Tab-separated table of C-alpha atoms and ligand atoms in Angstrom:
chain	number	residue	atom	x	y	z
A	288	UNK	CA	-29.544	-105.594	10.695
A	289	UNK	CA	-28.166	-104.227	7.440
A	290	UNK	CA	-29.659	-105.345	4.147
A	291	UNK	CA	-28.687	-108.843	2.955
A	292	UNK	CA	-26.009	-108.971	0.268
A	293	UNK	CA	-26.575	-111.832	-2.156
A	294	UNK	CA	-24.287	-114.066	-4.180
A	295	UNK	CA	-26.088	-113.353	-7.460
A	296	UNK	CA	-29.736	-112.395	-7.911
A	297	UNK	CA	-31.987	-111.372	-10.811
A	298	UNK	CA	-31.207	-107.887	-12.139
A	299	UNK	CA	-33.753	-106.540	-14.610
A	300	UNK	CA	-32.673	-104.076	-17.254
A	301	UNK	CA	-35.903	-102.175	-17.861
A	302	UNK	CA	-37.312	-103.362	-21.180
A	303	UNK	CA	-38.306	-106.866	-20.027
A	304	UNK	CA	-41.796	-105.595	-19.131
A	305	UNK	CA	-42.283	-104.208	-22.638
A	306	UNK	CA	-41.750	-107.649	-24.178
A	307	UNK	CA	-43.975	-109.277	-21.567
A	308	UNK	CA	-46.704	-106.724	-22.277
A	309	UNK	CA	-46.475	-107.513	-25.982
A	310	UNK	CA	-47.053	-111.169	-25.168
A	311	UNK	CA	-50.112	-110.262	-23.091
A	312	UNK	CA	-51.536	-107.793	-25.630
A	313	UNK	CA	-51.298	-110.349	-28.424
A	314	UNK	CA	-52.346	-113.218	-26.103
A	315	UNK	CA	-49.198	-115.173	-26.938
A	316	UNK	CA	-49.227	-116.830	-23.503
A	317	UNK	CA	-47.862	-120.047	-24.908
A	318	UNK	CA	-44.704	-122.096	-25.194
A	319	UNK	CA	-43.673	-120.623	-28.579
A	320	UNK	CA	-44.446	-117.241	-30.106
A	321	UNK	CA	-42.709	-114.072	-31.293
A	322	UNK	CA	-40.653	-113.555	-28.118
A	323	UNK	CA	-39.300	-117.107	-28.342
A	324	UNK	CA	-38.365	-116.593	-32.010
A	325	UNK	CA	-36.859	-113.184	-31.250
A	326	UNK	CA	-34.914	-114.404	-28.217
A	327	UNK	CA	-33.474	-117.320	-30.206
A	328	UNK	CA	-32.419	-115.100	-33.104
A	329	UNK	CA	-30.980	-112.379	-30.857
A	330	UNK	CA	-28.987	-114.801	-28.717
A	331	UNK	CA	-27.646	-116.673	-31.765
A	332	UNK	CA	-26.522	-113.338	-33.259
A	333	UNK	CA	-24.972	-112.229	-29.966
A	334	UNK	CA	-22.786	-115.341	-29.614
A	335	UNK	CA	-22.180	-115.644	-33.346
A	336	UNK	CA	-23.702	-119.040	-34.104
A	337	UNK	CA	-26.162	-120.152	-36.772
A	338	UNK	CA	-29.073	-121.263	-34.591
A	339	UNK	CA	-30.454	-121.396	-31.063
A	340	UNK	CA	-33.413	-123.271	-29.537
A	341	UNK	CA	-34.983	-121.813	-26.392
A	342	UNK	CA	-35.925	-124.421	-23.782
A	343	UNK	CA	-37.256	-124.631	-20.229
A	344	UNK	CA	-33.843	-124.971	-18.533
A	345	UNK	CA	-30.132	-125.430	-19.059
A	346	UNK	CA	-30.568	-129.005	-17.863
A	347	UNK	CA	-33.147	-129.646	-20.603
A	348	UNK	CA	-30.706	-128.194	-23.160
A	349	UNK	CA	-27.986	-130.646	-22.064
A	350	UNK	CA	-30.471	-133.524	-22.184
A	351	UNK	CA	-31.461	-132.570	-25.749
A	352	UNK	CA	-27.808	-132.250	-26.821
A	353	UNK	CA	-27.066	-135.756	-25.549
A	354	UNK	CA	-30.236	-137.062	-27.194
A	355	UNK	CA	-29.200	-135.529	-30.557
A	356	UNK	CA	-25.802	-137.194	-30.197
A	357	UNK	CA	-27.518	-140.554	-29.768
A	358	UNK	CA	-26.398	-141.084	-26.178
A	359	UNK	CA	-28.243	-144.072	-24.764
A	360	UNK	CA	-28.114	-147.132	-22.537
A	361	UNK	CA	-24.639	-148.653	-22.312
A	362	UNK	CA	-22.831	-145.494	-23.459
A	363	UNK	CA	-20.401	-143.443	-21.423
A	364	UNK	CA	-20.131	-139.649	-21.409
A	365	UNK	CA	-17.139	-137.771	-19.976
A	366	UNK	CA	-17.881	-134.676	-17.896
A	367	UNK	CA	-15.964	-132.035	-15.932
A	368	UNK	CA	-16.034	-133.008	-12.261
A	369	UNK	CA	-15.917	-129.496	-10.763
A	370	UNK	CA	-19.395	-128.291	-11.646
A	371	UNK	CA	-23.018	-128.096	-10.618
A	372	UNK	CA	-24.815	-131.471	-10.624
A	373	UNK	CA	-26.994	-130.442	-13.596
A	374	UNK	CA	-24.018	-130.820	-15.960
A	375	UNK	CA	-24.069	-134.589	-15.416
A	376	UNK	CA	-27.636	-135.539	-14.465
A	377	UNK	CA	-28.811	-135.710	-18.112
A	378	UNK	CA	-26.164	-138.411	-18.748
A	379	UNK	CA	-28.103	-140.556	-16.298
A	380	UNK	CA	-31.489	-139.530	-17.778
A	381	UNK	CA	-30.218	-141.012	-21.075
A	382	UNK	CA	-29.357	-144.290	-19.362
A	383	UNK	CA	-25.641	-143.694	-19.910
A	384	UNK	CA	-22.763	-143.703	-17.405
A	385	UNK	CA	-20.768	-140.588	-16.478
A	386	UNK	CA	-16.978	-140.589	-16.196
A	387	UNK	CA	-15.545	-137.554	-14.400
A	388	UNK	CA	-12.489	-135.587	-15.460
A	389	UNK	CA	-10.411	-133.478	-13.065
A	390	UNK	CA	-9.599	-129.756	-13.237
A	391	UNK	CA	-6.288	-127.945	-13.738
A	392	UNK	CA	-5.147	-124.834	-11.873
A	393	UNK	CA	-4.861	-122.365	-14.802
A	394	UNK	CA	-8.622	-122.247	-15.440
A	395	UNK	CA	-10.116	-124.519	-12.710
A	396	UNK	CA	-11.708	-126.338	-15.672
A	397	UNK	CA	-11.177	-129.696	-17.387
A	398	UNK	CA	-7.556	-130.819	-17.379
A	399	UNK	CA	-6.388	-131.626	-20.942
A	400	UNK	CA	-3.901	-134.189	-19.635
A	401	UNK	CA	-6.579	-135.948	-17.577
A	402	UNK	CA	-8.934	-135.979	-20.565
A	403	UNK	CA	-6.197	-137.393	-22.768
A	404	UNK	CA	-5.421	-140.181	-20.296
A	405	UNK	CA	-9.117	-141.038	-20.007
A	406	UNK	CA	-9.514	-141.207	-23.810
A	407	UNK	CA	-6.349	-143.268	-24.312
A	408	UNK	CA	-7.627	-145.768	-21.765
A	409	UNK	CA	-11.187	-145.817	-23.145
A	410	UNK	CA	-9.833	-146.319	-26.669
A	411	UNK	CA	-7.608	-149.193	-25.551
A	412	UNK	CA	-10.640	-150.811	-23.931
A	413	UNK	CA	-12.685	-150.259	-27.088
A	414	UNK	CA	-15.189	-147.981	-25.368
A	415	UNK	CA	-14.831	-144.352	-26.441
A	416	UNK	CA	-17.426	-142.024	-24.896
A	417	UNK	CA	-20.331	-140.747	-26.990
A	418	UNK	CA	-19.623	-137.186	-25.848
A	419	UNK	CA	-17.485	-134.997	-23.609
A	420	UNK	CA	-19.248	-132.280	-21.592
A	421	UNK	CA	-16.887	-129.386	-20.870
A	422	UNK	CA	-17.919	-126.790	-18.295
A	423	UNK	CA	-16.707	-123.172	-18.125
A	424	UNK	CA	-16.697	-122.640	-14.369
A	425	UNK	CA	-17.943	-119.355	-12.894
A	426	UNK	CA	-17.471	-117.688	-16.305
A	427	UNK	CA	-13.891	-118.776	-17.039
A	428	UNK	CA	-13.412	-120.642	-20.327
A	429	UNK	CA	-11.702	-124.022	-20.294
A	430	UNK	CA	-8.562	-124.567	-22.420
A	431	UNK	CA	-10.571	-125.003	-25.607
A	432	UNK	CA	-7.695	-125.379	-28.110
A	433	UNK	CA	-6.081	-128.206	-26.182
A	434	UNK	CA	-9.348	-129.916	-25.229
A	435	UNK	CA	-10.862	-129.670	-28.739
A	436	UNK	CA	-7.703	-131.035	-30.319
A	437	UNK	CA	-7.925	-134.116	-28.076
A	438	UNK	CA	-11.680	-134.591	-28.699
A	439	UNK	CA	-11.164	-134.225	-32.460
A	440	UNK	CA	-8.273	-136.694	-32.454
A	441	UNK	CA	-10.645	-139.335	-31.052
A	442	UNK	CA	-13.610	-138.047	-33.060
A	443	UNK	CA	-15.707	-137.556	-29.912
A	444	UNK	CA	-18.374	-134.821	-29.913
A	445	UNK	CA	-18.055	-131.997	-27.403
A	446	UNK	CA	-20.985	-130.386	-25.596
A	447	UNK	CA	-20.019	-127.050	-24.082
A	448	UNK	CA	-21.804	-126.320	-20.801
A	449	UNK	CA	-21.688	-122.521	-20.887
A	450	UNK	CA	-24.468	-122.139	-18.297
A	451	UNK	CA	-22.170	-119.893	-16.240
A	452	UNK	CA	-20.162	-118.272	-19.042
A	453	UNK	CA	-22.597	-116.421	-21.311
A	454	UNK	CA	-20.791	-113.281	-22.499
A	455	UNK	CA	-17.296	-114.686	-21.878
A	456	UNK	CA	-14.834	-115.251	-24.723
A	457	UNK	CA	-11.918	-117.543	-25.546
A	458	UNK	CA	-9.476	-116.059	-28.086
A	459	UNK	CA	-12.180	-113.610	-29.153
A	460	UNK	CA	-14.817	-116.293	-29.793
A	461	UNK	CA	-17.889	-116.399	-27.569
A	462	UNK	CA	-18.117	-119.060	-24.890
A	463	UNK	CA	-20.642	-121.791	-25.746
A	464	UNK	CA	-19.826	-121.891	-29.478
A	465	UNK	CA	-16.898	-124.326	-29.474
A	466	UNK	CA	-18.565	-127.724	-29.385
A	467	UNK	CA	-21.028	-129.528	-31.624
A	468	UNK	CA	-23.603	-128.139	-29.156
A	469	UNK	CA	-23.474	-125.403	-26.562
A	470	UNK	CA	-25.915	-124.731	-23.748
A	471	UNK	CA	-26.808	-121.690	-21.637
A	472	UNK	CA	-28.965	-121.346	-18.515
A	473	UNK	CA	-31.268	-118.484	-17.566
A	474	UNK	CA	-31.964	-119.708	-14.049
A	475	UNK	CA	-32.548	-116.954	-11.476
A	476	UNK	CA	-28.954	-116.860	-10.244
A	477	UNK	CA	-27.250	-116.735	-13.656
A	478	UNK	CA	-25.780	-113.609	-15.287
A	479	UNK	CA	-29.053	-113.037	-17.138
A	480	UNK	CA	-32.295	-114.774	-16.252
A	481	UNK	CA	-35.765	-115.592	-17.521
A	482	UNK	CA	-36.616	-116.821	-13.990
A	483	UNK	CA	-36.086	-120.273	-15.469
A	484	UNK	CA	-34.963	-121.211	-18.950
A	485	UNK	CA	-32.152	-122.364	-21.167
A	486	UNK	CA	-30.825	-122.355	-24.723
A	487	UNK	CA	-29.310	-125.004	-26.959
A	488	UNK	CA	-27.049	-123.592	-29.691
A	489	UNK	CA	-25.326	-125.113	-32.718
A	490	UNK	CA	-24.213	-124.425	-36.273
A	491	UNK	CA	-26.175	-127.520	-37.305
A	492	UNK	CA	-29.566	-126.020	-38.233
A	493	UNK	CA	-31.154	-129.403	-39.034
A	494	UNK	CA	-30.145	-130.779	-35.644
A	495	UNK	CA	-31.751	-127.832	-33.845
A	496	UNK	CA	-34.883	-128.275	-35.922
A	497	UNK	CA	-35.009	-131.831	-34.611
A	498	UNK	CA	-34.323	-130.535	-31.074
A	499	UNK	CA	-37.394	-128.256	-31.299
A	500	UNK	CA	-39.442	-131.212	-32.545
A	501	UNK	CA	-38.306	-133.391	-29.622
A	502	UNK	CA	-38.873	-130.523	-27.174
A	503	UNK	CA	-42.528	-130.135	-28.233
A	504	UNK	CA	-43.636	-133.740	-27.639
A	505	UNK	CA	-42.272	-135.046	-30.982
A	506	UNK	CA	-45.531	-134.536	-32.816
A	507	UNK	CA	-45.478	-135.892	-36.383
A	508	UNK	CA	-46.776	-133.828	-39.320
A	509	UNK	CA	-50.236	-135.410	-39.381
A	510	UNK	CA	-53.830	-134.137	-39.072
A	511	UNK	CA	-54.327	-136.121	-35.865
A	512	UNK	CA	-51.995	-136.473	-32.899
A	513	UNK	CA	-49.357	-138.897	-34.067
A	514	UNK	CA	-45.987	-139.702	-32.513
A	515	UNK	CA	-43.210	-141.923	-33.812
A	516	UNK	CA	-40.672	-140.900	-31.159
A	517	UNK	CA	-40.784	-140.203	-27.428
A	518	UNK	CA	-40.675	-136.431	-27.020
A	519	UNK	CA	-40.424	-133.954	-24.174
A	520	UNK	CA	-42.161	-130.827	-22.987
A	521	UNK	CA	-39.031	-128.683	-22.896
A	522	UNK	CA	-39.938	-125.485	-24.757
A	523	UNK	CA	-39.691	-122.034	-23.196
A	524	UNK	CA	-42.805	-119.948	-22.567
A	525	UNK	CA	-43.291	-116.900	-24.808
A	526	UNK	CA	-43.791	-114.769	-21.666
A	527	UNK	CA	-40.455	-115.829	-20.174
A	528	UNK	CA	-38.670	-115.425	-23.502
A	529	UNK	CA	-39.783	-111.773	-23.284
A	530	UNK	CA	-37.779	-111.415	-20.070
A	531	UNK	CA	-34.836	-112.984	-21.889
A	532	UNK	CA	-34.997	-110.462	-24.751
A	533	UNK	CA	-34.883	-107.580	-22.291
A	534	UNK	CA	-32.055	-109.223	-20.351
A	535	UNK	CA	-29.975	-109.809	-23.461
A	536	UNK	CA	-29.982	-106.039	-24.088
A	537	UNK	CA	-28.092	-105.528	-20.796
A	538	UNK	CA	-25.831	-108.605	-20.873
A	539	UNK	CA	-22.693	-106.639	-21.757
A	540	UNK	CA	-23.446	-104.209	-18.909
A	541	UNK	CA	-23.783	-107.127	-16.516
A	542	UNK	CA	-20.428	-108.554	-17.635
A	543	UNK	CA	-18.801	-105.142	-17.055
A	544	UNK	CA	-20.412	-104.884	-13.604
A	545	UNK	CA	-19.355	-108.409	-12.604
A	546	UNK	CA	-15.810	-107.720	-13.774
A	547	UNK	CA	-15.698	-104.480	-11.786
A	548	UNK	CA	-16.816	-106.408	-8.689
A	549	UNK	CA	-14.000	-108.918	-9.218
A	550	UNK	CA	-11.443	-106.109	-9.675
A	551	UNK	CA	-12.455	-104.484	-6.395
A	552	UNK	CA	-12.025	-107.794	-4.545
A	553	UNK	CA	-8.703	-108.368	-6.261
A	554	UNK	CA	-7.433	-104.927	-5.342
A	555	UNK	CA	-8.439	-105.292	-1.700
A	556	UNK	CA	-7.507	-108.944	-1.107
A	557	UNK	CA	-5.232	-110.102	-3.912
A	558	UNK	CA	-1.974	-109.239	-2.145
A	559	UNK	CA	-2.813	-111.006	1.150
A	560	UNK	CA	-0.410	-113.927	1.620
A	561	UNK	CA	-2.371	-117.148	1.199
A	562	UNK	CA	-5.160	-115.634	-0.916
A	563	UNK	CA	-5.282	-116.594	-4.612
A	564	UNK	CA	-7.909	-114.993	-6.811
A	565	UNK	CA	-9.514	-117.157	-9.510
A	566	UNK	CA	-7.251	-116.870	-12.567
A	567	UNK	CA	-8.169	-115.547	-15.988
A	568	UNK	CA	-6.312	-117.472	-18.670
A	569	UNK	CA	-4.428	-115.350	-21.188
A	570	UNK	CA	-6.494	-114.588	-24.300
A	571	UNK	CA	-9.730	-115.289	-22.464
A	572	UNK	CA	-12.283	-112.842	-21.105
A	573	UNK	CA	-14.384	-114.082	-18.195
A	574	UNK	CA	-17.826	-112.727	-17.392
A	575	UNK	CA	-16.780	-113.207	-13.720
A	576	UNK	CA	-20.265	-114.545	-12.962
A	577	UNK	CA	-19.061	-115.271	-9.440
A	578	UNK	CA	-15.877	-113.807	-7.943
A	579	UNK	CA	-13.982	-116.677	-6.343
A	580	UNK	CA	-10.754	-117.100	-4.426
A	581	UNK	CA	-8.688	-119.794	-2.713
A	582	UNK	CA	-7.436	-119.760	0.865
A	583	UNK	CA	-4.142	-121.531	1.562
A	584	UNK	CA	-4.574	-123.294	4.933
A	585	UNK	CA	-0.839	-122.962	5.653
A	586	UNK	CA	-1.028	-119.163	5.537
A	587	UNK	CA	-4.645	-118.358	6.453
A	588	UNK	CA	-5.927	-119.557	9.801
A	589	UNK	CA	-9.669	-119.285	9.116
A	590	UNK	CA	-11.222	-122.135	7.110
A	591	UNK	CA	-13.466	-121.403	4.117
A	592	UNK	CA	-16.495	-122.745	6.047
A	593	UNK	CA	-15.808	-120.512	9.051
A	594	UNK	CA	-15.324	-117.532	6.746
A	595	UNK	CA	-18.645	-118.284	5.040
A	596	UNK	CA	-20.296	-118.450	8.497
A	597	UNK	CA	-18.652	-115.191	9.543
A	598	UNK	CA	-19.962	-113.462	6.419
A	599	UNK	CA	-23.384	-114.943	7.013
A	600	UNK	CA	-23.458	-113.464	10.505
A	601	UNK	CA	-23.092	-110.075	8.823
A	602	UNK	CA	-25.995	-110.955	6.507
A	603	UNK	CA	-23.682	-111.589	3.559
A	604	UNK	CA	-24.120	-114.641	1.350
A	605	UNK	CA	-21.027	-116.623	0.283
A	606	UNK	CA	-20.680	-120.238	-0.836
A	607	UNK	CA	-18.074	-122.940	-1.244
A	608	UNK	CA	-16.997	-123.704	-4.815
A	609	UNK	CA	-18.992	-126.656	-6.291
A	610	UNK	CA	-18.328	-130.002	-4.644
A	611	UNK	CA	-16.712	-132.218	-7.310
A	612	UNK	CA	-19.162	-134.672	-8.846
A	613	UNK	CA	-16.845	-137.664	-8.347
A	614	UNK	CA	-17.285	-137.050	-4.582
A	615	UNK	CA	-21.095	-136.907	-4.740
A	616	UNK	CA	-22.882	-139.857	-3.113
A	617	UNK	CA	-25.215	-140.123	-6.115
A	618	UNK	CA	-22.220	-140.775	-8.417
A	619	UNK	CA	-20.412	-143.178	-6.095
A	620	UNK	CA	-18.533	-145.819	-8.055
A	621	UNK	CA	-18.225	-143.743	-11.248
A	622	UNK	CA	-14.804	-143.572	-12.869
A	623	UNK	CA	-12.657	-140.496	-12.288
A	624	UNK	CA	-9.441	-139.330	-13.960
A	625	UNK	CA	-7.212	-137.048	-11.870
A	626	UNK	CA	-4.988	-134.296	-13.249
A	627	UNK	CA	-1.817	-136.104	-12.149
A	628	UNK	CA	-0.887	-139.445	-10.641
A	629	UNK	CA	-1.009	-138.052	-7.087
A	630	UNK	CA	-2.647	-134.736	-7.826
A	631	UNK	CA	-6.393	-134.176	-7.635
A	632	UNK	CA	-6.869	-130.494	-8.453
A	633	UNK	CA	-10.664	-130.261	-8.152
A	634	UNK	CA	-10.570	-131.437	-4.527
A	635	UNK	CA	-8.026	-128.739	-3.644
A	636	UNK	CA	-10.230	-126.116	-5.325
A	637	UNK	CA	-13.245	-127.433	-3.421
A	638	UNK	CA	-11.452	-127.492	-0.055
A	639	UNK	CA	-9.937	-124.029	-0.450
A	640	UNK	CA	-12.396	-122.141	-2.624
A	641	UNK	CA	-15.055	-119.559	-1.794
A	642	UNK	CA	-17.464	-117.740	-4.083
A	643	UNK	CA	-18.032	-114.203	-2.845
A	644	UNK	CA	-21.112	-112.001	-3.310
A	645	UNK	CA	-21.106	-111.018	-6.975
A	646	UNK	CA	-24.541	-109.529	-7.353
A	647	UNK	CA	-24.517	-106.958	-10.148
A	648	UNK	CA	-27.025	-104.895	-8.115
A	649	UNK	CA	-24.561	-104.676	-5.217
A	650	UNK	CA	-23.414	-101.091	-4.622
A	651	UNK	CA	-19.767	-100.152	-4.056
A	652	UNK	CA	-20.700	-99.361	-0.421
A	653	UNK	CA	-22.218	-102.809	0.016
A	654	UNK	CA	-19.120	-104.431	-1.464
A	655	UNK	CA	-16.989	-102.402	0.949
A	656	UNK	CA	-19.042	-103.936	3.758
A	657	UNK	CA	-18.104	-107.406	2.425
A	658	UNK	CA	-14.447	-106.472	2.011
A	659	UNK	CA	-14.290	-105.081	5.551
A	660	UNK	CA	-15.385	-108.436	7.012
A	661	UNK	CA	-12.956	-110.294	4.745
A	662	UNK	CA	-10.002	-108.076	5.685
A	663	UNK	CA	-10.855	-108.501	9.335
A	664	UNK	CA	-11.028	-112.316	9.127
A	665	UNK	CA	-8.142	-112.914	6.720
A	666	UNK	CA	-5.471	-110.898	8.513
B	271	PLP	C1	-27.017	-123.583	-13.684
B	271	PLP	C2	-26.216	-124.627	-14.336
B	271	PLP	C3	-26.798	-125.648	-15.111
B	271	PLP	C4	-28.267	-125.909	-15.181
B	271	PLP	O1	-29.054	-124.901	-15.634
B	271	PLP	P1	-30.608	-124.863	-15.211
B	271	PLP	O2	-31.152	-123.798	-16.108
B	271	PLP	O3	-30.667	-124.496	-13.771
B	271	PLP	O4	-31.197	-126.201	-15.501
B	271	PLP	C5	-25.955	-126.531	-15.773
B	271	PLP	N1	-24.634	-126.445	-15.666
B	271	PLP	C6	-24.030	-125.504	-14.908
B	271	PLP	C7	-22.546	-125.455	-14.868
B	271	PLP	C8	-24.802	-124.576	-14.196
B	271	PLP	O5	-24.196	-123.675	-13.423
């Protein structure tokens, strides 16, 4: 059997070990230390924001962002529906209620018209959300100008879930820097990884100082152990931050590699009737974390699930696009605002979408193996 081709797997750059060795040589085997400080500074500089706090996961970063915004019991938080469950779970950790907002076709991300309808209705009912979590799916930025204008009009804070879009830009500005808070993930499958980790970013330096305090068990400045708030153990290990520093050095290479992978798929498959490649909105630059496409059931006879199985038989990993959160059993009964009266875009994307192998370590020959199966099954 030929070697397995993966969706997206860790891809070390070479200098990660150097930073890890430094941690060992200085015995900084702790949550905090020079690699954590360096990783925070280097990432903040890379995305062009004032401050960054390294944490144990992207999920922890979202939880801290909601905590800083005062989200609590009885509040609602709006969230993109077409995303990984971790975007919304922290809403529930805070004791608040999620409300899900549909996608639109230009970006597959939050629909401005659905968000507007949801805010108009919430305002009329006297219950504006405490925050709106906007996801940039598979690397593609949401329509930030339109969405931010609506959030600002209602004075609702935006948290940008850029877990999948590190290195992407919207009108020249780095993804993750548009909201009051932005978050990144360094989970093993993301464009760069620390094996597990995340980052909370903001231009509000005092808020991030408080985030670091909360993330290290909220220990008061006293000689003994004293706590006036409930804290968390959310900080990133200095060893893992060393991996992150090495990874950050190759992030732009990874974006270029992922984009080249997408281009090869587009060239080979883009003109097949019934195949639609994931769009890239004008004036945006996607990191193409995962190359995705849609199959029109009226023109393509094989279903996305059967195609995924067929690829799997050839030892090739492919996945459906995220199942919308408003369809998840765990969120049954939560409110949902569709793109149009009779148009639910996220469900169409879910039913028709496939994420193809987008591993930056994949060779051109390996990708040709994938494309051969696809051409065979899609004809
Ligand atoms: C991966 C991911 C997260 C969670 O990040 P972790 O580091 O795994 O906790 C959140 N949101 C989205 C959209 C993701 O893809």
